[in-house]
Amino acid sequence: MTGEKINGSQAAECGLITRSVPLDQLEAEVDALADKRIKMPPEILYIQKLGINRQFEIMGLRAGLDVWMDMSMFFRFFKTEEIEIFSRISAEQGVKAALKWRDDYFASRQE
């Protein structure tokens, strides 16, 4: 919520992801997980996915997504000088340049 970047280890520590692996091990970890899933009956995978989705719905995921959609529409039409600059840089120089501008801008405001 602060806009600060965190790495995979930090994300795992606070429960945003189940685990973090070094980049050089990522492909092997993904392959191992995919191999486990491939060996499972498709019906079981379907039931697991259905259960997970249902749990997210019970927890309010749908309502949360609706809120984010509403906020996205609001910010689409809500213009500030910062939004205008970010949008212009993004269009002219690309998203990477716009994100760098954003990071530099907000870092300077925290000093």
C-alpha positions as protocol buffer text, in pm:
chain_id: "A"
residue {
  index: 1
  type: MET
  ca { x: 0 y: 0 z: 0 }
}
residue {
  index: 2
  type: THR
  ca { x: 303 y: 228 z: 30 }
}
residue {
  index: 3
  type: GLY
  ca { x: 408 y: 174 z: -330 }
}
residue {
  index: 4
  type: GLU
  ca { x: 741 y: 33 z: -217 }
}
residue {
  index: 5
  type: LYS
  ca { x: 881 y: -257 z: -415 }
}
residue {
  index: 6
  type: ILE
  ca { x: 944 y: -586 z: -236 }
}
residue {
  index: 7
  type: ASN
  ca { x: 1135 y: -892 z: -350 }
}
residue {
  index: 8
  type: GLY
  ca { x: 1014 y: -1251 z: -363 }
}
residue {
  index: 9
  type: SER
  ca { x: 1149 y: -1341 z: -20 }
}
residue {
  index: 10
  type: GLN
  ca { x: 968 y: -1049 z: 139 }
}
residue {
  index: 11
  type: ALA
  ca { x: 647 y: -1140 z: -46 }
}
residue {
  index: 12
  type: ALA
  ca { x: 671 y: -1496 z: 87 }
}
residue {
  index: 13
  type: GLU
  ca { x: 739 y: -1372 z: 441 }
}
residue {
  index: 14
  type: CYS
  ca { x: 422 y: -1165 z: 448 }
}
residue {
  index: 15
  type: GLY
  ca { x: 209 y: -1434 z: 281 }
}
residue {
  index: 16
  type: LEU
  ca { x: 152 y: -1273 z: -58 }
}
residue {
  index: 17
  type: ILE
  ca { x: 302 y: -1581 z: -225 }
}
residue {
  index: 18
  type: THR
  ca { x: 355 y: -1935 z: -102 }
}
residue {
  index: 19
  type: ARG
  ca { x: 730 y: -1945 z: -164 }
}
residue {
  index: 20
  type: SER
  ca { x: 1016 y: -1773 z: -335 }
}
residue {
  index: 21
  type: VAL
  ca { x: 1304 y: -1931 z: -526 }
}
residue {
  index: 22
  type: PRO
  ca { x: 1618 y: -1782 z: -677 }
}
residue {
  index: 23
  type: LEU
  ca { x: 1582 y: -1683 z: -1042 }
}
residue {
  index: 24
  type: ASP
  ca { x: 1830 y: -1948 z: -1158 }
}
residue {
  index: 25
  type: GLN
  ca { x: 1606 y: -2217 z: -1000 }
}
residue {
  index: 26
  type: LEU
  ca { x: 1272 y: -2075 z: -1114 }
}
residue {
  index: 27
  type: GLU
  ca { x: 1234 y: -2271 z: -1438 }
}
residue {
  index: 28
  type: ALA
  ca { x: 1319 y: -2602 z: -1269 }
}
residue {
  index: 29
  type: GLU
  ca { x: 1071 y: -2528 z: -987 }
}
residue {
  index: 30
  type: VAL
  ca { x: 796 y: -2442 z: -1236 }
}
residue {
  index: 31
  type: ASP
  ca { x: 868 y: -2757 z: -1437 }
}
residue {
  index: 32
  type: ALA
  ca { x: 857 y: -2972 z: -1121 }
}
residue {
  index: 33
  type: LEU
  ca { x: 524 y: -2823 z: -1016 }
}
residue {
  index: 34
  type: ALA
  ca { x: 382 y: -2867 z: -1367 }
}
residue {
  index: 35
  type: ASP
  ca { x: 498 y: -3231 z: -1372 }
}
residue {
  index: 36
  type: LYS
  ca { x: 310 y: -3295 z: -1046 }
}
residue {
  index: 37
  type: ARG
  ca { x: -5 y: -3135 z: -1184 }
}
residue {
  index: 38
  type: ILE
  ca { x: 13 y: -3324 z: -1513 }
}
residue {
  index: 39
  type: LYS
  ca { x: 6 y: -3655 z: -1324 }
}
residue {
  index: 40
  type: MET
  ca { x: -314 y: -3562 z: -1140 }
}
residue {
  index: 41
  type: PRO
  ca { x: -654 y: -3663 z: -1279 }
}
residue {
  index: 42
  type: PRO
  ca { x: -815 y: -3365 z: -1456 }
}
residue {
  index: 43
  type: GLU
  ca { x: -1130 y: -3408 z: -1249 }
}
residue {
  index: 44
  type: ILE
  ca { x: -931 y: -3350 z: -929 }
}
residue {
  index: 45
  type: LEU
  ca { x: -769 y: -3039 z: -1074 }
}
residue {
  index: 46
  type: TYR
  ca { x: -1113 y: -2912 z: -1175 }
}
residue {
  index: 47
  type: ILE
  ca { x: -1253 y: -2968 z: -827 }
}
residue {
  index: 48
  type: GLN
  ca { x: -951 y: -2798 z: -668 }
}
residue {
  index: 49
  type: LYS
  ca { x: -984 y: -2497 z: -897 }
}
residue {
  index: 50
  type: LEU
  ca { x: -1357 y: -2479 z: -833 }
}
residue {
  index: 51
  type: GLY
  ca { x: -1299 y: -2492 z: -457 }
}
residue {
  index: 52
  type: ILE
  ca { x: -1029 y: -2224 z: -465 }
}
residue {
  index: 53
  type: ASN
  ca { x: -1244 y: -1996 z: -680 }
}
residue {
  index: 54
  type: ARG
  ca { x: -1545 y: -2049 z: -453 }
}
residue {
  index: 55
  type: GLN
  ca { x: -1335 y: -1966 z: -147 }
}
residue {
  index: 56
  type: PHE
  ca { x: -1214 y: -1644 z: -307 }
}
residue {
  index: 57
  type: GLU
  ca { x: -1575 y: -1553 z: -386 }
}
residue {
  index: 58
  type: ILE
  ca { x: -1676 y: -1617 z: -25 }
}
residue {
  index: 59
  type: MET
  ca { x: -1387 y: -1400 z: 92 }
}
residue {
  index: 60
  type: GLY
  ca { x: -1518 y: -1119 z: -128 }
}
residue {
  index: 61
  type: LEU
  ca { x: -1288 y: -1145 z: -428 }
}
residue {
  index: 62
  type: ARG
  ca { x: -1565 y: -1056 z: -670 }
}
residue {
  index: 63
  type: ALA
  ca { x: -1659 y: -749 z: -466 }
}
residue {
  index: 64
  type: GLY
  ca { x: -1291 y: -657 z: -442 }
}
residue {
  index: 65
  type: LEU
  ca { x: -1249 y: -682 z: -817 }
}
residue {
  index: 66
  type: ASP
  ca { x: -1559 y: -468 z: -866 }
}
residue {
  index: 67
  type: VAL
  ca { x: -1412 y: -202 z: -636 }
}
residue {
  index: 68
  type: TRP
  ca { x: -1083 y: -204 z: -830 }
}
residue {
  index: 69
  type: MET
  ca { x: -1275 y: -173 z: -1157 }
}
residue {
  index: 70
  type: ASP
  ca { x: -1468 y: 124 z: -1019 }
}
residue {
  index: 71
  type: MET
  ca { x: -1145 y: 285 z: -899 }
}
residue {
  index: 72
  type: SER
  ca { x: -978 y: 222 z: -1234 }
}
residue {
  index: 73
  type: MET
  ca { x: -1262 y: 400 z: -1411 }
}
residue {
  index: 74
  type: PHE
  ca { x: -1245 y: 684 z: -1161 }
}
residue {
  index: 75
  type: PHE
  ca { x: -872 y: 731 z: -1219 }
}
residue {
  index: 76
  type: ARG
  ca { x: -922 y: 708 z: -1593 }
}
residue {
  index: 77
  type: PHE
  ca { x: -1115 y: 1034 z: -1577 }
}
residue {
  index: 78
  type: PHE
  ca { x: -949 y: 1187 z: -1269 }
}
residue {
  index: 79
  type: LYS
  ca { x: -661 y: 1398 z: -1395 }
}
residue {
  index: 80
  type: THR
  ca { x: -379 y: 1543 z: -1192 }
}
residue {
  index: 81
  type: GLU
  ca { x: -56 y: 1696 z: -1313 }
}
residue {
  index: 82
  type: GLU
  ca { x: 128 y: 1378 z: -1209 }
}
residue {
  index: 83
  type: ILE
  ca { x: -114 y: 1156 z: -1401 }
}
residue {
  index: 84
  type: GLU
  ca { x: -80 y: 1377 z: -1709 }
}
residue {
  index: 85
  type: ILE
  ca { x: 302 y: 1364 z: -1694 }
}
residue {
  index: 86
  type: PHE
  ca { x: 305 y: 987 z: -1634 }
}
residue {
  index: 87
  type: SER
  ca { x: 64 y: 929 z: -1925 }
}
residue {
  index: 88
  type: ARG
  ca { x: 266 y: 1150 z: -2161 }
}
residue {
  index: 89
  type: ILE
  ca { x: 597 y: 983 z: -2073 }
}
residue {
  index: 90
  type: SER
  ca { x: 437 y: 641 z: -2108 }
}
residue {
  index: 91
  type: ALA
  ca { x: 299 y: 726 z: -2453 }
}
residue {
  index: 92
  type: GLU
  ca { x: 616 y: 893 z: -2580 }
}
residue {
  index: 93
  type: GLN
  ca { x: 894 y: 692 z: -2415 }
}
residue {
  index: 94
  type: GLY
  ca { x: 728 y: 374 z: -2293 }
}
residue {
  index: 95
  type: VAL
  ca { x: 608 y: 234 z: -1963 }
}
residue {
  index: 96
  type: LYS
  ca { x: 959 y: 166 z: -1832 }
}
residue {
  index: 97
  type: ALA
  ca { x: 1049 y: 535 z: -1860 }
}
residue {
  index: 98
  type: ALA
  ca { x: 720 y: 637 z: -1701 }
}
residue {
  index: 99
  type: LEU
  ca { x: 774 y: 403 z: -1409 }
}
residue {
  index: 100
  type: LYS
  ca { x: 1125 y: 541 z: -1360 }
}
residue {
  index: 101
  type: TRP
  ca { x: 983 y: 894 z: -1359 }
}
residue {
  index: 102
  type: ARG
  ca { x: 719 y: 788 z: -1105 }
}
residue {
  index: 103
  type: ASP
  ca { x: 973 y: 622 z: -875 }
}
residue {
  index: 104
  type: ASP
  ca { x: 1208 y: 922 z: -892 }
}
residue {
  index: 105
  type: TYR
  ca { x: 923 y: 1167 z: -839 }
}
residue {
  index: 106
  type: PHE
  ca { x: 785 y: 997 z: -529 }
}
residue {
  index: 107
  type: ALA
  ca { x: 1133 y: 928 z: -388 }
}
residue {
  index: 108
  type: SER
  ca { x: 1208 y: 1301 z: -406 }
}
residue {
  index: 109
  type: ARG
  ca { x: 882 y: 1380 z: -226 }
}
residue {
  index: 110
  type: GLN
  ca { x: 977 y: 1152 z: 66 }
}
residue {
  index: 111
  type: GLU
  ca { x: 1305 y: 1333 z: 130 }
}
